[in-house]
CSV table of C-alpha atoms in Angstrom, one decimal:
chain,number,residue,atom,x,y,z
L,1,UNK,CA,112.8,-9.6,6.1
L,2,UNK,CA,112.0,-8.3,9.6
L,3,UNK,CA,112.4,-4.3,9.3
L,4,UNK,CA,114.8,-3.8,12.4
L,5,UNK,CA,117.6,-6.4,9.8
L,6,UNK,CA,116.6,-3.6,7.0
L,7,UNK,CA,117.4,-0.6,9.2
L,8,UNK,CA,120.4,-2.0,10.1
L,9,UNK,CA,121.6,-2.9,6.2
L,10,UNK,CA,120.1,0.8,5.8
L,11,UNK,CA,122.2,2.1,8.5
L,12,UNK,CA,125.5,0.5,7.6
L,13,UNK,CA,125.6,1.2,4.0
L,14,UNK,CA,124.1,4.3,4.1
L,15,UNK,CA,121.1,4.2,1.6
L,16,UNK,CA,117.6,5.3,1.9
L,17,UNK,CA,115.9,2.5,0.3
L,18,UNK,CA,116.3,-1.6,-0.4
L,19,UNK,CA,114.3,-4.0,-2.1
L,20,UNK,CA,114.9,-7.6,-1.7
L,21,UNK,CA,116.2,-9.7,-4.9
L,22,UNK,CA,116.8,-12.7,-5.8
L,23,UNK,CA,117.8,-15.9,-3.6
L,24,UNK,CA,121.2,-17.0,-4.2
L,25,UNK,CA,121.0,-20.3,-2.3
L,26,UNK,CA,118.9,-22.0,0.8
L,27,UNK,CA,121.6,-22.9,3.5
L,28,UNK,CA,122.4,-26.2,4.2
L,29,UNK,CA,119.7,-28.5,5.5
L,30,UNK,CA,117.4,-25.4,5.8
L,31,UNK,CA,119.4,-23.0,8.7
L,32,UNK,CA,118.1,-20.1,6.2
L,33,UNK,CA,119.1,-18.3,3.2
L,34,UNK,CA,122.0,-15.8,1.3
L,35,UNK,CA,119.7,-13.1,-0.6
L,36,UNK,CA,120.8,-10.5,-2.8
L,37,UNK,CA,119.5,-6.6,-1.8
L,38,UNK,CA,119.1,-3.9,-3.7
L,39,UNK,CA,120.4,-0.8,-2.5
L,40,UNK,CA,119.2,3.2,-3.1
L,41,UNK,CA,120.7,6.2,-1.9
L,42,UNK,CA,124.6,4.9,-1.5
L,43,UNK,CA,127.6,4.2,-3.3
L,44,UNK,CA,126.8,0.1,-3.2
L,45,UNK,CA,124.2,-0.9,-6.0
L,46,UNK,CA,123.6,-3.7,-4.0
L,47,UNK,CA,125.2,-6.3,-1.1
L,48,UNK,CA,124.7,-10.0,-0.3
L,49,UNK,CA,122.9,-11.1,3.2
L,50,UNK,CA,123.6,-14.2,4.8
L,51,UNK,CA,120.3,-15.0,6.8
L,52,UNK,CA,120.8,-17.7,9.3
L,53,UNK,CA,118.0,-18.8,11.1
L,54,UNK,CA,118.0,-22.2,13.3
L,55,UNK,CA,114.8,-24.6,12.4
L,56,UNK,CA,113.1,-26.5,14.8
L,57,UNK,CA,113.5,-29.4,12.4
L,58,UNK,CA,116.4,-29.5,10.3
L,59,UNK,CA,116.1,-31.3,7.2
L,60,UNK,CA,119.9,-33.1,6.5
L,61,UNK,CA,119.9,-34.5,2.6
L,62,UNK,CA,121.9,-37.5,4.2
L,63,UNK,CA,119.6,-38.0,7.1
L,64,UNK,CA,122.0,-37.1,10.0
L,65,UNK,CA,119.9,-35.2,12.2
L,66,UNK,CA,121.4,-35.0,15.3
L,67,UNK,CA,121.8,-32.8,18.1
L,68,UNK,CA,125.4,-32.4,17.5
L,69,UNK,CA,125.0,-31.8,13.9
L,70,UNK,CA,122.7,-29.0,15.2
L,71,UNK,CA,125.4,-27.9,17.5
L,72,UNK,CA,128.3,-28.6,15.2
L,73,UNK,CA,126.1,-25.4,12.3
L,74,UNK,CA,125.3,-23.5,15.2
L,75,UNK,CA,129.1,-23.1,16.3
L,76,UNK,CA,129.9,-23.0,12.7
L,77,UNK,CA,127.8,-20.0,12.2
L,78,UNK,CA,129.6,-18.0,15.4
L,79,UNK,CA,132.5,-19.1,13.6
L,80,UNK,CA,132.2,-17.3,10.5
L,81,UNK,CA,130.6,-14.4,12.2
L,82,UNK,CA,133.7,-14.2,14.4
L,83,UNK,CA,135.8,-14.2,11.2
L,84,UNK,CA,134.6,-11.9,9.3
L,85,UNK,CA,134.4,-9.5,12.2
L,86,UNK,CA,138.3,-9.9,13.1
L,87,UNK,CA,140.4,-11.2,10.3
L,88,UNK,CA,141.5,-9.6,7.1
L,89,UNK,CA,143.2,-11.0,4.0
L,90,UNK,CA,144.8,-8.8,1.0
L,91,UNK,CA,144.0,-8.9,-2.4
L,92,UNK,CA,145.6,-12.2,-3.4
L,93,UNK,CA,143.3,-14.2,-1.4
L,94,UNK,CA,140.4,-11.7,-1.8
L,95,UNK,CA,137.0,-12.2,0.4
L,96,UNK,CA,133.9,-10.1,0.7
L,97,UNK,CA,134.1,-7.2,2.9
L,98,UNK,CA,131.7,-7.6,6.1
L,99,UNK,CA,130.2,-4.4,6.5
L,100,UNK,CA,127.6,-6.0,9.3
L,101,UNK,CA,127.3,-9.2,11.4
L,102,UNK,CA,124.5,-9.0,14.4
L,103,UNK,CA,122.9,-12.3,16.0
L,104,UNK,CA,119.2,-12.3,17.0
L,105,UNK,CA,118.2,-15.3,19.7
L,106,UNK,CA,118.3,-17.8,17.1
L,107,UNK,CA,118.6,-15.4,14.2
L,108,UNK,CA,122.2,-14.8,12.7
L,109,UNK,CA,122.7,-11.8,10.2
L,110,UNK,CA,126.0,-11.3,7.8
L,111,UNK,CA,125.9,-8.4,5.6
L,112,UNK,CA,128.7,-8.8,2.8
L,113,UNK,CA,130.0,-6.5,-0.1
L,114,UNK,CA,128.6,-8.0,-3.4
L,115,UNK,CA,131.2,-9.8,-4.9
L,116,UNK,CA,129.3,-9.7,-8.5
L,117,UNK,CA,129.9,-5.8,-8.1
L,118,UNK,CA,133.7,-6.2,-7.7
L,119,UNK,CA,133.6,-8.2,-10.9
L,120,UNK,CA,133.8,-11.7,-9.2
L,121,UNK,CA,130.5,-12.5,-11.1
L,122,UNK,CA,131.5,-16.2,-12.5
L,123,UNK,CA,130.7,-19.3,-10.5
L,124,UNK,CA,131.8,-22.4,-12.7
L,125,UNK,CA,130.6,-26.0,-12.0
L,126,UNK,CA,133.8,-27.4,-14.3
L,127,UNK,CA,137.1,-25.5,-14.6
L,128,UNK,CA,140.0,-26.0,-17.2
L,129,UNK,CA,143.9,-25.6,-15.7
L,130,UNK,CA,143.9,-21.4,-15.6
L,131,UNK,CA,140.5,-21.4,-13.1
L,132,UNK,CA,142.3,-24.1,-10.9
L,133,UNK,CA,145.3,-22.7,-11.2
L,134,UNK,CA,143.7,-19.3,-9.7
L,135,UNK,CA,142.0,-21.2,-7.0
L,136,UNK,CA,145.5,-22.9,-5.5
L,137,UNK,CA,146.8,-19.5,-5.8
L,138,UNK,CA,144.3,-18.2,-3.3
L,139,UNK,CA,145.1,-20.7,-1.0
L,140,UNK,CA,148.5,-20.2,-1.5
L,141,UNK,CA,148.4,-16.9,-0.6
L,142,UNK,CA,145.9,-17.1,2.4
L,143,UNK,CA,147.7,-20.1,3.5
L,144,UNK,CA,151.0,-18.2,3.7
L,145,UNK,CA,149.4,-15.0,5.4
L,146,UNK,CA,148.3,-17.1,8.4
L,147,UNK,CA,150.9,-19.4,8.8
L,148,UNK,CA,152.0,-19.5,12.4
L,149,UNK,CA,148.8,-17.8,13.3
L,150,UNK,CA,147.1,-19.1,16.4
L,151,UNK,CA,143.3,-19.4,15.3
L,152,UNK,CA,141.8,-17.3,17.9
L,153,UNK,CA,138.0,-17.5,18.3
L,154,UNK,CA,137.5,-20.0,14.9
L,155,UNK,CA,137.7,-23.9,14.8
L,156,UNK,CA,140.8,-24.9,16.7
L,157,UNK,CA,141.2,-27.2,13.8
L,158,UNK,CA,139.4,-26.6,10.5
L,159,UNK,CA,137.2,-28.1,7.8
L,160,UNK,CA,133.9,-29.9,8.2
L,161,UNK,CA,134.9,-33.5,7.9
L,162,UNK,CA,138.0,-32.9,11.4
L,163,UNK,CA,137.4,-36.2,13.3
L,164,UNK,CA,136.4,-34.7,16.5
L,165,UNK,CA,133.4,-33.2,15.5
L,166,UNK,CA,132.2,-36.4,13.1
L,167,UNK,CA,132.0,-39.0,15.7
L,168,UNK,CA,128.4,-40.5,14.1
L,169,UNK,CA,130.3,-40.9,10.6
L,170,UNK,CA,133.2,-42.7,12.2
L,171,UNK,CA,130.9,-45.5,13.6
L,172,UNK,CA,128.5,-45.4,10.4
L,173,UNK,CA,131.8,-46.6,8.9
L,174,UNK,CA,131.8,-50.2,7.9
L,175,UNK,CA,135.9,-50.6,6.3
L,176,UNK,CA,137.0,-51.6,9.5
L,177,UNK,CA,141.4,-51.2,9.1
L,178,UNK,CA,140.6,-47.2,8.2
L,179,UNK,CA,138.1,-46.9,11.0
L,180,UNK,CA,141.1,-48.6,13.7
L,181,UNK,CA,143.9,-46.3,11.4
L,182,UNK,CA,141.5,-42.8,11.9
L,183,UNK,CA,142.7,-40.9,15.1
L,184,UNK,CA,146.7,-42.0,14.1
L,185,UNK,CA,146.0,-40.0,10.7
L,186,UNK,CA,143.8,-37.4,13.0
L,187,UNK,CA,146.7,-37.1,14.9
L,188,UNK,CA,149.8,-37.1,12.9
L,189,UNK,CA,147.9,-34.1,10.1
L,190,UNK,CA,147.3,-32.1,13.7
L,191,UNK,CA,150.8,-32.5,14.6
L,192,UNK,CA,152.3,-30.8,11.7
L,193,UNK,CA,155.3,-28.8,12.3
L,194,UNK,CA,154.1,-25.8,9.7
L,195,UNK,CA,150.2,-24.5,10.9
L,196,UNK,CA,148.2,-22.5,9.2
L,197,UNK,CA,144.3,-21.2,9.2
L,198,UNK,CA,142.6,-23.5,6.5
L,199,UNK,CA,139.6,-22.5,4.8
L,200,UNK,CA,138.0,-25.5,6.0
L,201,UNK,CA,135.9,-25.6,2.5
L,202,UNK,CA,137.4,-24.7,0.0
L,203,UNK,CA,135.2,-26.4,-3.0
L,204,UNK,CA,134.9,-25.3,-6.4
L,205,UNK,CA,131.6,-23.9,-5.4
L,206,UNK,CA,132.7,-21.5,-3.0
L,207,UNK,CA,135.2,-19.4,-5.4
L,208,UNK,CA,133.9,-16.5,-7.1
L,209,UNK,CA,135.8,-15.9,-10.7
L,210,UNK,CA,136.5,-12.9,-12.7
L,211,UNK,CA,135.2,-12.8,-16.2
L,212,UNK,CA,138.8,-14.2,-17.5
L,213,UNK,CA,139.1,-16.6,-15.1
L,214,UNK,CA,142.2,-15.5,-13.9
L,215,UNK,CA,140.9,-13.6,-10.6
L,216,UNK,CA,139.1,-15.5,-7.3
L,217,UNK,CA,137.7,-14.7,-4.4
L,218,UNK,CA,136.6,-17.4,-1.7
L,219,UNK,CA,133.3,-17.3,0.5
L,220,UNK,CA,132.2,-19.6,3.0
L,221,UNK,CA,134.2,-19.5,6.2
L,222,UNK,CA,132.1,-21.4,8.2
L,223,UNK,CA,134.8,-24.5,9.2
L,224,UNK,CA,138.0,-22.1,9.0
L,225,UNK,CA,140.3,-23.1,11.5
L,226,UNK,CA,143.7,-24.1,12.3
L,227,UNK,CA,145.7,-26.9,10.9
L,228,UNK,CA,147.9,-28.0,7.8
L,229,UNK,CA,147.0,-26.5,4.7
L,230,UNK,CA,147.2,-28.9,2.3
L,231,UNK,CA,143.7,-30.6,3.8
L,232,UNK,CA,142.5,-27.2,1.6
L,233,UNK,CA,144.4,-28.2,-1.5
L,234,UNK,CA,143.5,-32.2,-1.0
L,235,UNK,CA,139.3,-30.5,-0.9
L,236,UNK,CA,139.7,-28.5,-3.5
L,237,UNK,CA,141.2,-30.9,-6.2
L,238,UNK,CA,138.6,-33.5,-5.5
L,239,UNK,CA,135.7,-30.9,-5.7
L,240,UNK,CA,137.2,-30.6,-9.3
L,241,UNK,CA,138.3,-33.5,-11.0
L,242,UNK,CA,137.3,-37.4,-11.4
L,243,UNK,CA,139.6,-40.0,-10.6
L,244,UNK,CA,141.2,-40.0,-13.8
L,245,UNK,CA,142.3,-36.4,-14.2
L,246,UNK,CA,143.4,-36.2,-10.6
L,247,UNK,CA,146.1,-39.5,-11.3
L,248,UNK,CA,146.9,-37.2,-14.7
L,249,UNK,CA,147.0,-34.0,-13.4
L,250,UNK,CA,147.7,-34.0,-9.5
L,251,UNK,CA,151.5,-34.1,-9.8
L,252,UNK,CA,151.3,-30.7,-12.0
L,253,UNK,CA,149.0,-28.7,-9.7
L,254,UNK,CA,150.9,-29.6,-6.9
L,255,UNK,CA,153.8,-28.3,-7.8
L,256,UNK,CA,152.2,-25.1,-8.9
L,257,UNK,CA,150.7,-24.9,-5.3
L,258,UNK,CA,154.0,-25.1,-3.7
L,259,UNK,CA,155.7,-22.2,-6.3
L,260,UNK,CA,152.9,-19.9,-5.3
L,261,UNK,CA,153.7,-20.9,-1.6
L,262,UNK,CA,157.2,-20.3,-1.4
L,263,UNK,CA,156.6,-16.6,-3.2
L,264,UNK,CA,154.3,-15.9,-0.4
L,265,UNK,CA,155.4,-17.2,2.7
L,266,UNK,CA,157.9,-14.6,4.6
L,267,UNK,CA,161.4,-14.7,3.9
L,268,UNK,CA,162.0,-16.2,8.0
L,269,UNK,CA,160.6,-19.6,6.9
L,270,UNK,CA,161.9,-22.4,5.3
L,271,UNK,CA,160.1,-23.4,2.6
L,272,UNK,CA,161.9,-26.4,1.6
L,273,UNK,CA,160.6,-27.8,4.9
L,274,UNK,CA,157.4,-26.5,4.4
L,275,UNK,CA,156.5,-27.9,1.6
L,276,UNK,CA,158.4,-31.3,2.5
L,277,UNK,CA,156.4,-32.1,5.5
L,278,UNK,CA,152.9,-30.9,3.7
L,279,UNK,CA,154.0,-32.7,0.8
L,280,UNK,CA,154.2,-35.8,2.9
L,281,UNK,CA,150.8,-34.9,4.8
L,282,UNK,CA,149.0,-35.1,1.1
L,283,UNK,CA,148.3,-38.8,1.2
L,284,UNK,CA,146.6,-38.7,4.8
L,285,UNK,CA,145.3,-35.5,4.1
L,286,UNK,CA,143.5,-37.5,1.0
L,287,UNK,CA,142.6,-40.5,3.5
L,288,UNK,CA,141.5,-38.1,6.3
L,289,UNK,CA,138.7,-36.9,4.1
L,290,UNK,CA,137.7,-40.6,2.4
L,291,UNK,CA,137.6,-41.7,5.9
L,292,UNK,CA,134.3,-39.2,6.5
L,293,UNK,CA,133.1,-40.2,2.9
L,294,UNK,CA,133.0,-43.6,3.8
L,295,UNK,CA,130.7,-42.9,6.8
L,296,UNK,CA,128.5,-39.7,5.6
L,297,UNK,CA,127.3,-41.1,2.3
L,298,UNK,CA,128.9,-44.5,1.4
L,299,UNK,CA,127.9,-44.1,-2.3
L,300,UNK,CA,128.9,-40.7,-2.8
L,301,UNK,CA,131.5,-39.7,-6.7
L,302,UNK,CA,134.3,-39.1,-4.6
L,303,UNK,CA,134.8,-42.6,-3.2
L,304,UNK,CA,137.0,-43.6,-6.2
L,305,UNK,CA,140.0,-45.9,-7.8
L,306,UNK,CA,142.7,-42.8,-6.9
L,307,UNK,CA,141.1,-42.1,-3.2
L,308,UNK,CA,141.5,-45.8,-2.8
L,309,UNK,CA,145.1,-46.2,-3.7
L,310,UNK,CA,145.9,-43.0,-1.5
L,311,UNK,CA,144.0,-44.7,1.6
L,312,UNK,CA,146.1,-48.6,0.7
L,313,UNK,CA,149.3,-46.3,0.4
L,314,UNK,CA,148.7,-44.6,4.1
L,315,UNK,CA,147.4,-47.7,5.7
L,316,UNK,CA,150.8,-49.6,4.8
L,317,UNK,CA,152.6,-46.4,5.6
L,318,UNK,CA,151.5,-46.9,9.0
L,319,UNK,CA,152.2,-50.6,9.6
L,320,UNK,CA,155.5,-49.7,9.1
């Protein structure tokens, strides 16, 4: 690490001394790295660094290398940056504090509280019903903090798969009646009545659990933007479950989702309209996402019986 990022982690957290620790990850197809430091001399044993740093040749696992997949991370980068240096969220949807965020030509630097530290120091690759139940209650909570916020200086509308930004994976697409059907589901999820800021990723793997389960915290805010926040809820329950437990347990941690809404959402709204219309947006939100599937990586898990039925149940929705 070049000694003018370790002055300014120095500088910010106040210590006299760092050593560099382990890797956490490698950022998606090779824009850098998320290390852990060590810290001496201050009141933080240690923070998390986001190291972006743009290749010359990315390296995309599904083969889309493309200038406006390069543009698309680039953007997403200023995104996040732009986030953590101007929004806030309270301790029910709880995210790292950002005590620096500096960009370098084509360097990007994010310096983040540890969340191991604050005792969000379990990652889980399978959940039982209390961790997802924690999760939806983040969202709840962050979803009801921002509603009716305009998302000023993020993705105008959120998540990674919006339609906009995957014009490649539309035409890769080969199920020609959800390819025609894709900018009237675009179009009726961005005309919701009840807006929010969605997470834009909100997969199991970017929740950080407390060692009962019962506590989260969310990273990742690259694709937060505006738009209905059920596309979160839709991306989180299929990051968790197979088709099989999502027909058996979908209804259920829905309903829990909408509870935790209405207690969060100010007293001013109507919640029974709220959760009507996103409610009703569940099924295209569902599709919305298949319909990237189904052009990024034709064989991926997801494509499945119950995102097949959701898709059939939209498309004669709007023949109607």
């Amino acid at each position: 690490m070049k000694q003018e990022y370790q002055d300014l982690i120095l500088q910010v957290c106040g210590a006299s001394s760092l050593r560099v620790g382990s890797k956490i990850q490698t950022l998606w197809s090779g824009y850098g790295e998320i290390v852990r430091l060590h810290l001496e001399g201050c009141d933080r044993p240690s923070v998390v660094v986001k190291h972006v740093k743009f290749p010359e040749e990315a390296e995309h696992p599904g083969g889309w290398n493309t200038d406006r997949s390069h543009s698309r991370k680039v953007r997403s980068y200023q995104v996040e940056t732009h986030w953590y240096q101007n929004y806030s969220t309270n301790q029910r949807c709880r995210i790292p504090a950002c005590l620096a965020a500096r960009s370098y030509g084509d360097e990007m630097l994010i310096v983040l509280e540890d969340l191991d530290v604050a005792s969000y120091d379990q990652r889980r690759t399978s959940v039982k019903d209390r961790e997802m139940r924690a999760c939806l209650s983040w969202l709840a909570h962050f979803h009801a903090l921002f509603l009716g916020a305009a998302p000023e200086g993020l993705w105008p509308v959120g998540t990674y798969w919006h339609l906009e930004t995957r014009p490649d994976e539309l035409e890769a697409m080969e199920d020609a009646e959800l390819k025609a059907a894709a900018s009237d589901i675009d179009r009726i999820l961005n005309e919701c009545r009840f807006k929010t800021i969605v997470h834009g990723d909100a997969k199991l793997a970017n929740f950080c659990f407390s060692q009962s389960g019962q506590d989260v915290a969310a990273v990742d805010f690259q694709y937060v933007g505006g738009g209905c926040g059920i596309k979160d809820v839709v991306y989180f329950l299929g990051s968790c479950m197979e088709e099989k437990e999502c027909e058996k347990r979908v209804p259920a941690l829905l309903d829990y989702y909408f509870s935790e809404l209405k207690l969060s959402v100010k007293k001013d709204v109507d919640s029974d309209a709220l959760e009507k219309e996103w409610r009703e947006m569940f099924a295209f939100a569902w599709t919305d996402f298949h319909r990237f599937l189904l052009g990024w990586m034709p064989g991926h898990w997801k494509i499945n019986r119950y995102s097949k039925q959701l898709t059939k149940e939209v498309l004669h929705k709007l023949k109607q």
